Structure formats: C-alpha cells, structure tokens
Short mmCIF file of C-alpha atoms in Angstrom, two decimals:
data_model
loop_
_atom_site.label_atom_id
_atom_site.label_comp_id
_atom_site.label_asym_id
_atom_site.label_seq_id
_atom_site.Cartn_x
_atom_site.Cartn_y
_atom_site.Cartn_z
CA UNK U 27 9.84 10.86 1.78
CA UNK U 28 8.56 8.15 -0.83
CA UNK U 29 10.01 5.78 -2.51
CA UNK U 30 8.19 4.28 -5.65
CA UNK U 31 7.99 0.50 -6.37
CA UNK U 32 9.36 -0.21 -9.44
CA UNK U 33 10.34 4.07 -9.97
CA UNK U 34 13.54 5.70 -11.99
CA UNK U 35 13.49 7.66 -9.06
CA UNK U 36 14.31 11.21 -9.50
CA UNK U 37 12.25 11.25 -12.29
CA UNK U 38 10.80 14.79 -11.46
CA UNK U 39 8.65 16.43 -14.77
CA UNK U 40 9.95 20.01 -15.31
CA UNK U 41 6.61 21.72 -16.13
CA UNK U 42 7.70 24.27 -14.10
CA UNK U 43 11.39 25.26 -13.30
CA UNK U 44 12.08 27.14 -9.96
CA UNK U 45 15.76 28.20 -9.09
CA UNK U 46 15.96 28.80 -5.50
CA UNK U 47 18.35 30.76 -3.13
CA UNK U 48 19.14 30.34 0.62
CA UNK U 49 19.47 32.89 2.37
CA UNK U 50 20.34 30.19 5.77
CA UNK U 51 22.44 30.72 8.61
CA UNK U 52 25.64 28.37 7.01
CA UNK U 53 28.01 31.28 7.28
CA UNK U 54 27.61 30.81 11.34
CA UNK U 55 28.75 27.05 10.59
CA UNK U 56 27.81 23.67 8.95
CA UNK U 57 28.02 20.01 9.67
CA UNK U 58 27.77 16.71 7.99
CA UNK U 59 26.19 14.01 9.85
CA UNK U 60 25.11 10.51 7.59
CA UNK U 61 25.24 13.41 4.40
CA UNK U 62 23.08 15.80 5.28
CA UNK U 63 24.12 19.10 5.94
CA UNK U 64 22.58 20.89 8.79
CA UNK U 65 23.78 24.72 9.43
CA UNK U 66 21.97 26.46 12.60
CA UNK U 67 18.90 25.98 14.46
CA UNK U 68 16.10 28.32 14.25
CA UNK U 69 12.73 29.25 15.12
CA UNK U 70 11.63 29.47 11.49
CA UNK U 71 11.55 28.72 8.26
CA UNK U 72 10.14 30.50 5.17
CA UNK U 73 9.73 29.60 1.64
CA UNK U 74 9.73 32.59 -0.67
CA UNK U 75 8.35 32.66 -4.14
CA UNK U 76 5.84 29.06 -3.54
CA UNK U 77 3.95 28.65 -6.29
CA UNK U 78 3.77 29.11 -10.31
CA UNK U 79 2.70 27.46 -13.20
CA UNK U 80 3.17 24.02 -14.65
CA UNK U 81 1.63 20.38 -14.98
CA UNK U 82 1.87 17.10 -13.81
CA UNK U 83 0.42 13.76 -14.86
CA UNK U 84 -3.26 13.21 -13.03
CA UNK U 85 -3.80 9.09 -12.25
CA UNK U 86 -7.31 8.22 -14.12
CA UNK U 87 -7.12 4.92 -14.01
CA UNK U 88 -5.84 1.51 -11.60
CA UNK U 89 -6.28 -1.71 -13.38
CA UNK U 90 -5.71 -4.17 -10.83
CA UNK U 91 -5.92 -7.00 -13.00
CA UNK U 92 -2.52 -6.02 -14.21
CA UNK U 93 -1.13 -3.51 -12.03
CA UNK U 94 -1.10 -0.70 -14.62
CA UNK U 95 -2.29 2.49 -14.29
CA UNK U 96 -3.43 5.82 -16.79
CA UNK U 97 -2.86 9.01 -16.09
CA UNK U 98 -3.32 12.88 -17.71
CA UNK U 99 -1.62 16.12 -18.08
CA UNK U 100 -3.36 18.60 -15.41
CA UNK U 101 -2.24 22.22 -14.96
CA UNK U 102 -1.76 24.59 -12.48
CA UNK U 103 -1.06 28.04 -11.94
CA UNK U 104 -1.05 30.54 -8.82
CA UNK U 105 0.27 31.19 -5.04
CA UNK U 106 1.37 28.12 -3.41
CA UNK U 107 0.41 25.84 -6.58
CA UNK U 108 0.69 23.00 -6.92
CA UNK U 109 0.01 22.57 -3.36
CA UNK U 110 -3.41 25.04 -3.23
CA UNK U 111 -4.83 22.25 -4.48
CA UNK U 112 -6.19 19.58 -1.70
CA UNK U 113 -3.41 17.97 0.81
CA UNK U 114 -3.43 15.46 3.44
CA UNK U 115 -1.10 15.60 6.50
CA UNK U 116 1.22 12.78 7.48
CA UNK U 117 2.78 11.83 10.22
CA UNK U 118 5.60 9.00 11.95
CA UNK U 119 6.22 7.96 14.99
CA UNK U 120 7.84 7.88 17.03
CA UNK U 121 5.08 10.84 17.84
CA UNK U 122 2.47 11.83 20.39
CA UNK U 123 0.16 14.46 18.61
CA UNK U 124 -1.39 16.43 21.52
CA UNK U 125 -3.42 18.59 19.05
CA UNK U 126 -4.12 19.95 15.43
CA UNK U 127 -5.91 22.39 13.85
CA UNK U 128 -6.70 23.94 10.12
CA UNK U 129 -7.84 27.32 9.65
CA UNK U 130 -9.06 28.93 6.42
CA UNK U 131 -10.94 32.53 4.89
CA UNK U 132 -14.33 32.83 6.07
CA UNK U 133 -16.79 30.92 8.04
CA UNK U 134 -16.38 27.41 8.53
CA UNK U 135 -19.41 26.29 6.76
CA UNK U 136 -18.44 28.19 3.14
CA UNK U 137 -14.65 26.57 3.50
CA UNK U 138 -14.19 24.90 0.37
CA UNK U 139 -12.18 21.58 -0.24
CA UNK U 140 -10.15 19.92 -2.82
CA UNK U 141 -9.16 16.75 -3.58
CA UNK U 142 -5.69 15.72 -3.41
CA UNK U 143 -4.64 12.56 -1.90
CA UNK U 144 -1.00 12.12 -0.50
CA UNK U 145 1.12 9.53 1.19
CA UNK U 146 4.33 9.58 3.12
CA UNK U 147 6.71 6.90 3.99
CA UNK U 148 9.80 8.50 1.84
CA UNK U 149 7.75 7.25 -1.27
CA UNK U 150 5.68 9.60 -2.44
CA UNK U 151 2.72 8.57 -5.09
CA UNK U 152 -0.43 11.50 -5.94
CA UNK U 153 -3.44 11.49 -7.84
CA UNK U 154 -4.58 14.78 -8.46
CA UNK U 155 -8.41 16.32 -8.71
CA UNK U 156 -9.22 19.54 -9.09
CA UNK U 157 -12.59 19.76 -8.22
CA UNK U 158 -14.20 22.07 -5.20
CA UNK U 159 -17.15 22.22 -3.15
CA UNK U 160 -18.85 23.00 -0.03
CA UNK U 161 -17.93 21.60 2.95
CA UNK U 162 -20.92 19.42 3.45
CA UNK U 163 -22.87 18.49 6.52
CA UNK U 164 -20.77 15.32 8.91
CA UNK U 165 -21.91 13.29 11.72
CA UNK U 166 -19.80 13.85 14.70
CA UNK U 167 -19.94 10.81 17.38
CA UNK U 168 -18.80 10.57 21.30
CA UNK U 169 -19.18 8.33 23.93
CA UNK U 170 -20.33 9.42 27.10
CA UNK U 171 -20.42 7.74 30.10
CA UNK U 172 -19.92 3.84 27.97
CA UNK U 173 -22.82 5.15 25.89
CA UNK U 174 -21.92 6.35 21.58
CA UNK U 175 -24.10 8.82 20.65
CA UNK U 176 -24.28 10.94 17.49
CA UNK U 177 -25.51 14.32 15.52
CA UNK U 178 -25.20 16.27 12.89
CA UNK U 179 -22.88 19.21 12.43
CA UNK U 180 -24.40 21.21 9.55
CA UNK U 181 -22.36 24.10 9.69
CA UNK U 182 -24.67 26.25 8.65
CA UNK U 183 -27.29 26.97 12.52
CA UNK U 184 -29.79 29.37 13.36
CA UNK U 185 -29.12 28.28 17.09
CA UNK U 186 -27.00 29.05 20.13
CA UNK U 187 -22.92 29.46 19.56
CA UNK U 188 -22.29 26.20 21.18
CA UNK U 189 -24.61 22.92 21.46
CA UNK U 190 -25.07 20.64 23.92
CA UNK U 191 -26.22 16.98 23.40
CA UNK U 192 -27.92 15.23 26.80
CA UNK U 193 -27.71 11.62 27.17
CA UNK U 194 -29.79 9.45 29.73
CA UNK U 195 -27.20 7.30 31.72
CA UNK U 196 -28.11 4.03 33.87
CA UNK U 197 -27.36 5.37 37.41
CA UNK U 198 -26.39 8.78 36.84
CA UNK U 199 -28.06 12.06 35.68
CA UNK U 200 -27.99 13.22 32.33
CA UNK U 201 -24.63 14.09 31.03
CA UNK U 202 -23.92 17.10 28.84
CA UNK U 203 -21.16 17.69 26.13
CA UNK U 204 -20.92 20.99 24.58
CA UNK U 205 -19.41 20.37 21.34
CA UNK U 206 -16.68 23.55 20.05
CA UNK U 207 -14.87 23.77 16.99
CA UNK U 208 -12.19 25.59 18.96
CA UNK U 209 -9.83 26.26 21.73
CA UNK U 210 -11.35 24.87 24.59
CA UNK U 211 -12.33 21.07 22.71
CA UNK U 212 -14.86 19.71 24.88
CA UNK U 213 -16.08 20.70 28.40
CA UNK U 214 -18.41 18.09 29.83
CA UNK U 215 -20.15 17.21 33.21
CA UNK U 216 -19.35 13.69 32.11
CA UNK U 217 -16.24 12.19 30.73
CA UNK U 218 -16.22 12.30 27.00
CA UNK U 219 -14.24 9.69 26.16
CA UNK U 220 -14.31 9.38 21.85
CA UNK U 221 -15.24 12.28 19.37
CA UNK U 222 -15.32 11.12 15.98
CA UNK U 223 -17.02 12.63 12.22
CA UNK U 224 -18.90 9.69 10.95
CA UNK U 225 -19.54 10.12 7.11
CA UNK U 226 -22.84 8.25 6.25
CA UNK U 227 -25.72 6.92 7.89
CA UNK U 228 -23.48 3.97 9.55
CA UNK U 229 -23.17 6.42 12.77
CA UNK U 230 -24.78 4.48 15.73
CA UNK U 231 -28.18 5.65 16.08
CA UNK U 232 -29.49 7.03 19.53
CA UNK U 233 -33.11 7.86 20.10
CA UNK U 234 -32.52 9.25 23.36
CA UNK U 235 -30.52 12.19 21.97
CA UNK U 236 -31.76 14.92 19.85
CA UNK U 237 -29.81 15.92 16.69
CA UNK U 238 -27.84 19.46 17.26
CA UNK U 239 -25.83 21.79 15.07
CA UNK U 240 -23.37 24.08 15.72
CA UNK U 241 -23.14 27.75 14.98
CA UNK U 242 -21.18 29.54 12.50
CA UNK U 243 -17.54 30.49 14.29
CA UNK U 244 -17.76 34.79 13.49
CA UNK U 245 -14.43 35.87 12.23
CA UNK U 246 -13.95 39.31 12.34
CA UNK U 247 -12.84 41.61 8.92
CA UNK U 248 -9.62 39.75 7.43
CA UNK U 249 -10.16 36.92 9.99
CA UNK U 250 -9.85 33.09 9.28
CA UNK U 251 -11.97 30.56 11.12
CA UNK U 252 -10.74 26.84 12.67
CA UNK U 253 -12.37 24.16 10.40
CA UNK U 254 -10.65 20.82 12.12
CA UNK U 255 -9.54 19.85 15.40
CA UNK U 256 -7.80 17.34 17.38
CA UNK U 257 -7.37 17.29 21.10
CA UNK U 258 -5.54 13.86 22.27
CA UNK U 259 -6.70 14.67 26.19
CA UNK U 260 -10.32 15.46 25.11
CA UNK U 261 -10.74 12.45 23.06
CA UNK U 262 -12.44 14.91 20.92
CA UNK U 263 -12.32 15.43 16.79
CA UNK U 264 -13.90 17.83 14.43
CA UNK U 265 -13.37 17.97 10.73
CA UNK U 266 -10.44 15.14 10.91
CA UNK U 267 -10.38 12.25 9.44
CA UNK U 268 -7.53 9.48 10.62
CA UNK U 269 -6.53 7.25 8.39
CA UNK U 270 -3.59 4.69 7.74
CA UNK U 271 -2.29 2.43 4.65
CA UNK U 272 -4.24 -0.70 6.05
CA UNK U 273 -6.58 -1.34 3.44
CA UNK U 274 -8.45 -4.65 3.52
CA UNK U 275 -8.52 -4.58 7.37
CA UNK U 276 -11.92 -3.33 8.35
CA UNK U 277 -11.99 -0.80 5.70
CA UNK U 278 -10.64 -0.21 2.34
CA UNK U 279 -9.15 -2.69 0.20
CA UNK U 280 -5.79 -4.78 -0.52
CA UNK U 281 -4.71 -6.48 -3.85
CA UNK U 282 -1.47 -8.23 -5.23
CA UNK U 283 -1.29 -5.63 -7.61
CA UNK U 284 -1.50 -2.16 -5.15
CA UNK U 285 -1.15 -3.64 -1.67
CA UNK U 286 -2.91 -1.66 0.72
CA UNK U 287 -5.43 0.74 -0.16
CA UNK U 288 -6.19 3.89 2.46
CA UNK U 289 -7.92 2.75 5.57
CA UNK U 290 -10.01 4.26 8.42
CA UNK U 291 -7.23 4.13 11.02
CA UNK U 292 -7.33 2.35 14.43
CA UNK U 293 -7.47 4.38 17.78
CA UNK U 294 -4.24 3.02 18.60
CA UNK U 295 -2.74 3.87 15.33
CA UNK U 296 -1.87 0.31 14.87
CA UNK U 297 -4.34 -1.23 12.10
CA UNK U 298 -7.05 -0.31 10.21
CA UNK U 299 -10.64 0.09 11.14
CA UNK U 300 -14.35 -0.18 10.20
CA UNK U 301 -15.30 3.29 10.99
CA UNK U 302 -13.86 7.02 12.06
CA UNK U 303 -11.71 6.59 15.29
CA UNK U 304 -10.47 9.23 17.08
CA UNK U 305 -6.43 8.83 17.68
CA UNK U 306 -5.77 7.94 21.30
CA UNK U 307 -3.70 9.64 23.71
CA UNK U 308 -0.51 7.62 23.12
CA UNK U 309 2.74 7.65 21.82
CA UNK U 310 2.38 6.26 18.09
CA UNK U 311 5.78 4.04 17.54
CA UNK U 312 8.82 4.03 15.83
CA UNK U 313 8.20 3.78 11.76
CA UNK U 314 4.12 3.78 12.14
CA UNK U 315 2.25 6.51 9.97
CA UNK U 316 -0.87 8.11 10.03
CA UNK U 317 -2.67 10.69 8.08
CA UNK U 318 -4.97 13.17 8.62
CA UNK U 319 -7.32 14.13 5.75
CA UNK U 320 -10.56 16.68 6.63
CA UNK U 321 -14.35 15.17 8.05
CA UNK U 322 -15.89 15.61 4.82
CA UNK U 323 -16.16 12.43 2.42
CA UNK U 324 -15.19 12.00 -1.21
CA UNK U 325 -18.79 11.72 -3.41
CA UNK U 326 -18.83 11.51 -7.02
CA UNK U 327 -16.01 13.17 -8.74
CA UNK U 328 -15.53 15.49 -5.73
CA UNK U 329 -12.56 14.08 -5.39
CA UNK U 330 -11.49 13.40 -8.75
CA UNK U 331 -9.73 9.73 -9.40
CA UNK U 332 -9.26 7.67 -6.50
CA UNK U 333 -8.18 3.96 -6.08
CA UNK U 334 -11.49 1.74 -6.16
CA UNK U 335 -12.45 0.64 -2.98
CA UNK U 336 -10.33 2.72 -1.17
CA UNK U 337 -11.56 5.21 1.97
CA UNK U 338 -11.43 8.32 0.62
CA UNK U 339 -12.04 12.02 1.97
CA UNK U 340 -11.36 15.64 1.03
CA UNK U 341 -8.12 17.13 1.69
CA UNK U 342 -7.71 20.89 3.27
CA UNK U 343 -8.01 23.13 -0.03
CA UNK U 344 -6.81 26.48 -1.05
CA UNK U 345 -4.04 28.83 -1.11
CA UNK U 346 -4.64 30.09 1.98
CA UNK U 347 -4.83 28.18 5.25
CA UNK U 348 -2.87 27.93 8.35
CA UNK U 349 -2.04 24.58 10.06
CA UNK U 350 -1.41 24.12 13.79
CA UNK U 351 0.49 21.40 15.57
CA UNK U 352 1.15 20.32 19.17
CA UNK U 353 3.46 17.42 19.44
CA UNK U 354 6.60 15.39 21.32
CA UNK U 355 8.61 13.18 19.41
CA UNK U 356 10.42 11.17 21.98
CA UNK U 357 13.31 8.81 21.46
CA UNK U 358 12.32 5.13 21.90
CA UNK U 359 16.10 4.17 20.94
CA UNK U 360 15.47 2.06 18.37
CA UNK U 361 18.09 1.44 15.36
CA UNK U 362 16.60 -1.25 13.24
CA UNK U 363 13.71 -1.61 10.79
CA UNK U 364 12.23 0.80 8.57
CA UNK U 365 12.65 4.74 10.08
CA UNK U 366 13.70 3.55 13.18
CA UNK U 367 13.38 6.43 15.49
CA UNK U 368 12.86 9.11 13.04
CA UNK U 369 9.57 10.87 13.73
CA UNK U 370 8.08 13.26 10.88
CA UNK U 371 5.15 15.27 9.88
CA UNK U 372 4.86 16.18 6.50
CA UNK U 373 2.05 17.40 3.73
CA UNK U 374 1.33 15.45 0.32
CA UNK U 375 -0.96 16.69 -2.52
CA UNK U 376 -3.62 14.26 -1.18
CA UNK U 377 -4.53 12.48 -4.65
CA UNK U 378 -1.32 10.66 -3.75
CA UNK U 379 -2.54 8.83 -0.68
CA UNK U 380 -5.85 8.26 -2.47
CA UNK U 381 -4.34 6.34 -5.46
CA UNK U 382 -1.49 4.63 -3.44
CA UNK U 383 1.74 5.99 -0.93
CA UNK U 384 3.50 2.74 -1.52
CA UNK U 385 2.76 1.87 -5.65
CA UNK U 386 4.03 1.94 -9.16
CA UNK U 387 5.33 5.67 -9.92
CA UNK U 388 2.53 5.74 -12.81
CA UNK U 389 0.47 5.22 -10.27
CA UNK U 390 0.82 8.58 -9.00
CA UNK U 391 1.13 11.83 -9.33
CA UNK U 392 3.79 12.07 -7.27
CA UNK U 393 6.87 11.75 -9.57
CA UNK U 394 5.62 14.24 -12.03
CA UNK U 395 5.54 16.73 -8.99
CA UNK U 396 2.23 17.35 -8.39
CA UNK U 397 3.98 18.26 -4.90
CA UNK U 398 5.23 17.28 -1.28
CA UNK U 399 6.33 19.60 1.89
CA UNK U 400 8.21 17.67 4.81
CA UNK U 401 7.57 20.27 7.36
CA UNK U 402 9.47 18.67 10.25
CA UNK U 403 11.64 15.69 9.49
CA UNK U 404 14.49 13.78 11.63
CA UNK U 405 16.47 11.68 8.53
CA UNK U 406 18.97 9.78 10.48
CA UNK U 407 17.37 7.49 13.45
CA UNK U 408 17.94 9.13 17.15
CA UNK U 409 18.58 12.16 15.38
CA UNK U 410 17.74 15.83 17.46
CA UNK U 411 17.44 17.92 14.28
CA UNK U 412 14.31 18.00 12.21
CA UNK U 413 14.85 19.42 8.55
CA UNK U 414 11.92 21.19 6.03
CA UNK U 415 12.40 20.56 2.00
CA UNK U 416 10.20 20.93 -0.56
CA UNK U 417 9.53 18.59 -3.20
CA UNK U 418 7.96 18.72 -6.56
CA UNK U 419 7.85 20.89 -9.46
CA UNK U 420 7.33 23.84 -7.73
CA UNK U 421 10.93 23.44 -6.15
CA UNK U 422 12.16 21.60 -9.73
CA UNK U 423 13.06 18.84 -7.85
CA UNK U 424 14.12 19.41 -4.01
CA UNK U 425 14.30 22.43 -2.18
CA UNK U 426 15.78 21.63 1.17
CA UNK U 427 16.91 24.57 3.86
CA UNK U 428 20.34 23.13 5.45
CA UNK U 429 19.13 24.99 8.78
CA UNK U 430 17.14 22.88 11.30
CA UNK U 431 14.77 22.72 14.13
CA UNK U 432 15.63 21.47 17.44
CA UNK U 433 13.16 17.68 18.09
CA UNK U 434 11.21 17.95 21.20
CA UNK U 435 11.82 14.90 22.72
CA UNK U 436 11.25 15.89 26.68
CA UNK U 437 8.42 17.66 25.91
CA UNK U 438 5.72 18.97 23.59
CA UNK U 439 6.30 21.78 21.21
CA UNK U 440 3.66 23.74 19.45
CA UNK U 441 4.48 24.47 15.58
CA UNK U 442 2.35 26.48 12.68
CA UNK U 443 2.47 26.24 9.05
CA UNK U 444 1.17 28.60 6.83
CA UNK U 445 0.73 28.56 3.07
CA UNK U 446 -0.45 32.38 2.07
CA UNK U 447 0.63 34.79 -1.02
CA UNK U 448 3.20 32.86 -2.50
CA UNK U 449 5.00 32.06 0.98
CA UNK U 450 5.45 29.24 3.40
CA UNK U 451 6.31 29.56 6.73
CA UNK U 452 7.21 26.60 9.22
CA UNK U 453 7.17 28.58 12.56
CA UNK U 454 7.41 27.23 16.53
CA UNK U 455 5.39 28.84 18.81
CA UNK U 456 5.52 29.83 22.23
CA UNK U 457 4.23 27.07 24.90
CA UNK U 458 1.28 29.40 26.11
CA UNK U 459 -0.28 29.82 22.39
CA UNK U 460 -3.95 28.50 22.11
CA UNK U 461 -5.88 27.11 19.66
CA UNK U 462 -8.64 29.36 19.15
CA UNK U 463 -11.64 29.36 17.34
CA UNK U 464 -10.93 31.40 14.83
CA UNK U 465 -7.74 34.02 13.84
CA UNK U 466 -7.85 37.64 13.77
CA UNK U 467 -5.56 39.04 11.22
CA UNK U 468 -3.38 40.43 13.39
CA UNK U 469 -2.69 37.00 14.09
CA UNK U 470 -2.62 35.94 10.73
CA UNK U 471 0.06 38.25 10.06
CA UNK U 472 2.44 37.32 13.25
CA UNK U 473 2.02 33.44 12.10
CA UNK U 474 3.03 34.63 8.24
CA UNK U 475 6.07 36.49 8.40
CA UNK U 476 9.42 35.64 9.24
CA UNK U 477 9.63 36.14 12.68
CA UNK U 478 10.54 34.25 16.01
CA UNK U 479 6.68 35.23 17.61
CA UNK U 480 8.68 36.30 20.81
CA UNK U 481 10.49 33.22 21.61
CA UNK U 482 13.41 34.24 24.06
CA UNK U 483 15.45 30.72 23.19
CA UNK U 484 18.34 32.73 20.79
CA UNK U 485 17.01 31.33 17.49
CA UNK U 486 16.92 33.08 13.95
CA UNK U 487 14.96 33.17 11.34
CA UNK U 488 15.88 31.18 7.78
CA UNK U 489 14.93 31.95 4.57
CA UNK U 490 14.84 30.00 1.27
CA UNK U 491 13.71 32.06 -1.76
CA UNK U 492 12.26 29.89 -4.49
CA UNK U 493 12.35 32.02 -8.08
CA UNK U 494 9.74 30.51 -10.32
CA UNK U 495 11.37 30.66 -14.28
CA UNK U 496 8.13 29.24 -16.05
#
C-alpha cells in the first residue's frame, strides 16, 4: 500500500521465491471493477505455506544531511517469516476502531517483542531488527473524574488478579478504576475518561495515588494470553501505543530530507502529540492513518536501527499471535484527494514505519521484502469490497486472493487474524464474540483453521496456498 519516493517500484529482492495457488471461489464468478478482480465474498481467508527462508536489505543508517541511507543483508528463516519478526498495525479512515487486541504463548509478562517498524499509505518503507526481549515494565495513565493519574504495570505481581487505583476528588468520594488486561476494559465507580501507557518518567506524577500492578493473566495448558487492548467506549489502553507520521509536531522529528518522522498520535487522530494518547471514540476520516505499535519502548538496540529522533516502540513479535479487531468503516462519500473513502487495516514489518512510510526506497526495508499483509483493504473509493494480499518476499512479490470481504459500513464487524504454523488466517467473527483475557486452545484452534466460526450469512471459506521454492 506504499509507494516509495524516488522507487523503481516493483523492485521486489527474490531471496526467497514462493509460487502460490488459489484455491478461491472464481469458478462461482468474477468481476472487474477499476482492474481488480474480485470473485465471491467470504467469511475467510487463509494463507497456506507463510513463511521460508530468504533476506532482505536491513536500513543502518539515515544521513539527513544528504538524504541517503545504508542498509545490510539480514536473513530469515521459519513459519510466518519474514513477518515473525516485529510488526506494527495500520490503519485508514474512513474508520471507527471500537476495539483491538493481541494475544501471544504464555503469560503476558514473558511475551517477547521484536522490532520491526512498518508504514502504510500504499508506500511501504521497513527497517528491520532482529533483536528480542522482555516485555518490560510501562506506566499506564487515566483520568478520573478531570484528575490524570498514573502507575506502574509490571507484569510480573504477587497481588490480587485485578488492581484498583483510588483517587481523592474535590466534591466527591474517592473514585475507583480497576484496571484489566481483558474483556471487560475498565469498570469504574467514576467515569474513566483516558487510559494511556506512558513510557518514561514524563507520566504526570500523583501523590495521592499509590502505585499498583497487575497480576499475571493464567492461561490454561496450550492457552495464549491478551497482551494489548483498546476499547474506544472505555477510553481505556493497555500495551498500545498510537502513533501517526507527524513528526516534528509535539513529538518526533521532520527534515527536508525524510519529512515526517513517527509521532505520538493525537486523540483525535488528527496531528501529532507530546505524549501517549488514547484514540478517541470517533470516526477517523477519509485518507488519515494511524498505527498501532505495542506499550513497550524502543531502548538501545532493542529495536535495532531506527530513524534518529523518531518515537519509536516495539512491534508485536513472534510466529505465533492472534490479532483481534472491532471496527465500521462507513462511507463519508468522498471522491477526491488521496484514498478518498477507502478505509484499510493492514500489518507492516515495523522497522518500516520506524525508518520512514513515506521515504527513499533505500531507506527501507520495504522494497527488498522484508514484508507487508493488507488484511482488509477497499482499493477503489466508495468501494463495499475489502481485499487481503500479501506482499514481500515471502509471496515473491504479491500474493493477492481475488475473493473479498463484504465493508461494514452500517455497522461494526468484529475480524481476527492469526499468524500460526506456517498459516494466516483473516477470519470475521460472529457479533457476540468477546475479547477475553486470555484464549484457551480450543479457541485457538476455531480462530486458526479455515472455517466460517458459525456465521449463518452463506459465506465460504478461500484459500490461497503459498509454496515456498527457496
């Protein structure tokens, strides 16, 4: 979904050369519209045979003195590679996101992360680290009642399963949050109003509250616990990070040579900001991105190479892990400008976003395929189909499924994504599924395979199998 300033393009390195066959539903029927080809619509899509071996060229360098930029051979090898490595999700309005949620193997305070940074605007540009570590301890932040308060989440408790902060009001008895990593967000005797990680010491101090941690979420045997959430109603966020290509306005940087650097996003989604925000409750607009990296900070070489300046956090690492969506993308009728009225949500290795979505293709490692998935993506503006492909080396090139999903534009839809054992899966769910704290593998396994999860709507199943010739 990128394009590159100054780019040949297509220029995809063929480290690693994948064939792939569809097995769609284009025998039912196909039509062109603005030339793409969309077949049937379907409850899911699955992506057979993700993963291999290869290498693609890892940014180590941004001279902004003259715009050019160094870079290395890295390899990879294994299930869902190159994209077990660390990725940010994006997303375009227009697009209210209602709620998200990453899960991952084990408890929530042993989840490792990567670093990969990604960007999305139909330009793709990655830098690529392939360093891991703990997830380490974050600040989370709310205000209650007009008043920001803070604590620590350290992941790693000898307390209670839940805790609850108190904080002294001006006319009112004390209000209590109890802070979740899971389905039910935040339940409150007061209004909680903002739920942010804060990274460093910059979190607003507040004597009058005691610092708190949370308990480790128990998964059960073959069980994988939540390690982010969103709720837009709640106001709440946990292990999410929002950020935006708005460098230079309240955080981040901008140059002649880069433009805009990643930014700490606004809570309207509209510029950058000094600190975490937690997205509003709001329909983002036609053409306006967003990202979502995890709560935990880049420090060092965690992260690998990342633009100087530049916000930067971990990505959601691994082979394994299972993303959840709740969303609407309603029409706003636009036809002009830049995406008008084509709403998206897709993944990028997330060392593109931290180098640059929008720069030179040496810039990042996103032309020698260090990887991309468009998970849901409307290409032609008012469009009511949303198409999958998969770029990068892993799909030598593009791997698009000509079957579709059906935009919810009247009202929200709930989606999962799940990378496991060389397989994706881009699934919709049934209205009533909930967000829990944690996934039993019996519900691992329904939200893996290549099934419609019970929906009743008449939709199939595609599947695209992707043959790995390294």
């Amino acid at each position: 979904m990128l394009s590159f300033i100054n780019s040949g393009a297509a220029v995809l390195a063929a480290a690693t050369l994948s064939t792939f066959v569809a097995a769609d539903n284009c025998a039912a029927g196909a039509q062109e519209i603005a030339g793409n080809w969309y077949c049937q619509a379907v409850n899911t899509i699955q992506y057979t045979g993700f993963g291999g071996s290869g290498s693609y060229n890892q940014v180590t360098n941004m001279n902004s003195a003259n715009g050019q930029c160094s870079s290395t051979p890295v390899s990879y090898s294994g299930s869902m590679a190159p994209l077990d490595e660390e990725v940010s999700i994006h997303f375009r309005g227009p697009i209210q996101l209602k709620q998200f949620a990453v899960y991952t193997p084990g408890s929530a305070n042993t989840a490792k992360r990567d670093v990969h940074d990604h960007a999305h605007v139909h330009n793709h540009a990655h830098a690529h680290a392939h360093v891991k570590e703990k997830r380490a301890d974050v600040w989370v932040t709310a205000t209650i009642d007009g008043k920001v308060v803070s604590w620590i989440n350290d992941w790693n408790p000898a307390g209670a399963a839940s805790s609850t902060v108190a904080v002294a009001t001006s006319t009112n008895a004390a209000a209590a949050v109890t802070t979740t990593l899971a389905t039910s967000y935040i339940t409150s005797v007061a209004a909680a109003k903002s739920t942010s990680v804060i990274p460093t010491s910059s979190a607003v101090a507040a004597s009058s509250v005691a610092p708190i941690v949370k308990s480790n979420v128990v998964v059960g045997s073959g069980g994988w616990s939540q390690v982010s959430y969103y709720n837009s109603e709640a106001g709440s966020s946990t292990g999410c990070t929002f950020m935006g290509n708005h460098g230079g306005a309240g955080s981040g940087v901008w140059d002649s040579s880069f433009g805009m650097s990643l930014s700490y996003l606004s809570s309207d989604a509209s510029t950058g900001a000094a600190s975490p925000q937690v997205l509003q409750d709001l329909t983002v607009p036609s053409g306006t991105e967003f990202s979502i990296f995890s709560g935990t900070p880049c420090s060092g070489n965690s992260c690998g190479y990342y633009r100087p300046g530049s916000v930067a956090y971990h990505g959601f690492d691994g082979p394994e892990k299972i993303f959840l969506f709740e969303f609407q993308m309603p029409s706003d009728g636009s036809i002009s400008g830049m995406n008008a009225d084509m709403p998206a949500i897709w993944m990028l290795n997330a060392q593109v976003p931290r180098t640059g979505q929008y720069v030179a293709a040496d810039c990042s490692c996103w032309t020698s395929g260090c990887g991309e998935f468009d998970i849901f993506e409307v290409l032609t503006s008012g469009s009511t189909r949303a198409k999958s492909t998969l770029h990068g080396n892993a799909a030598s090139g593009n791997a698009g499924n000509s079957d579709y999903f059906n935009r919810p534009t009247g009202s929200t839809m709930k989606l999962a994504v799940s990378f496991s054992n060389y397989t994706a899966t881009v699934k919709v769910l049934s209205n009533s599924y909930l967000f829990t704290n944690s996934l039993t593998a019996s519900a691992i396994s329904d939200l893996t395979s290549a099934t419609t999860s019970g929906l009743n709507n008449g939709l199939g199943v595609s599947n695209f199998a992707l043959t790995n010739n390294s």
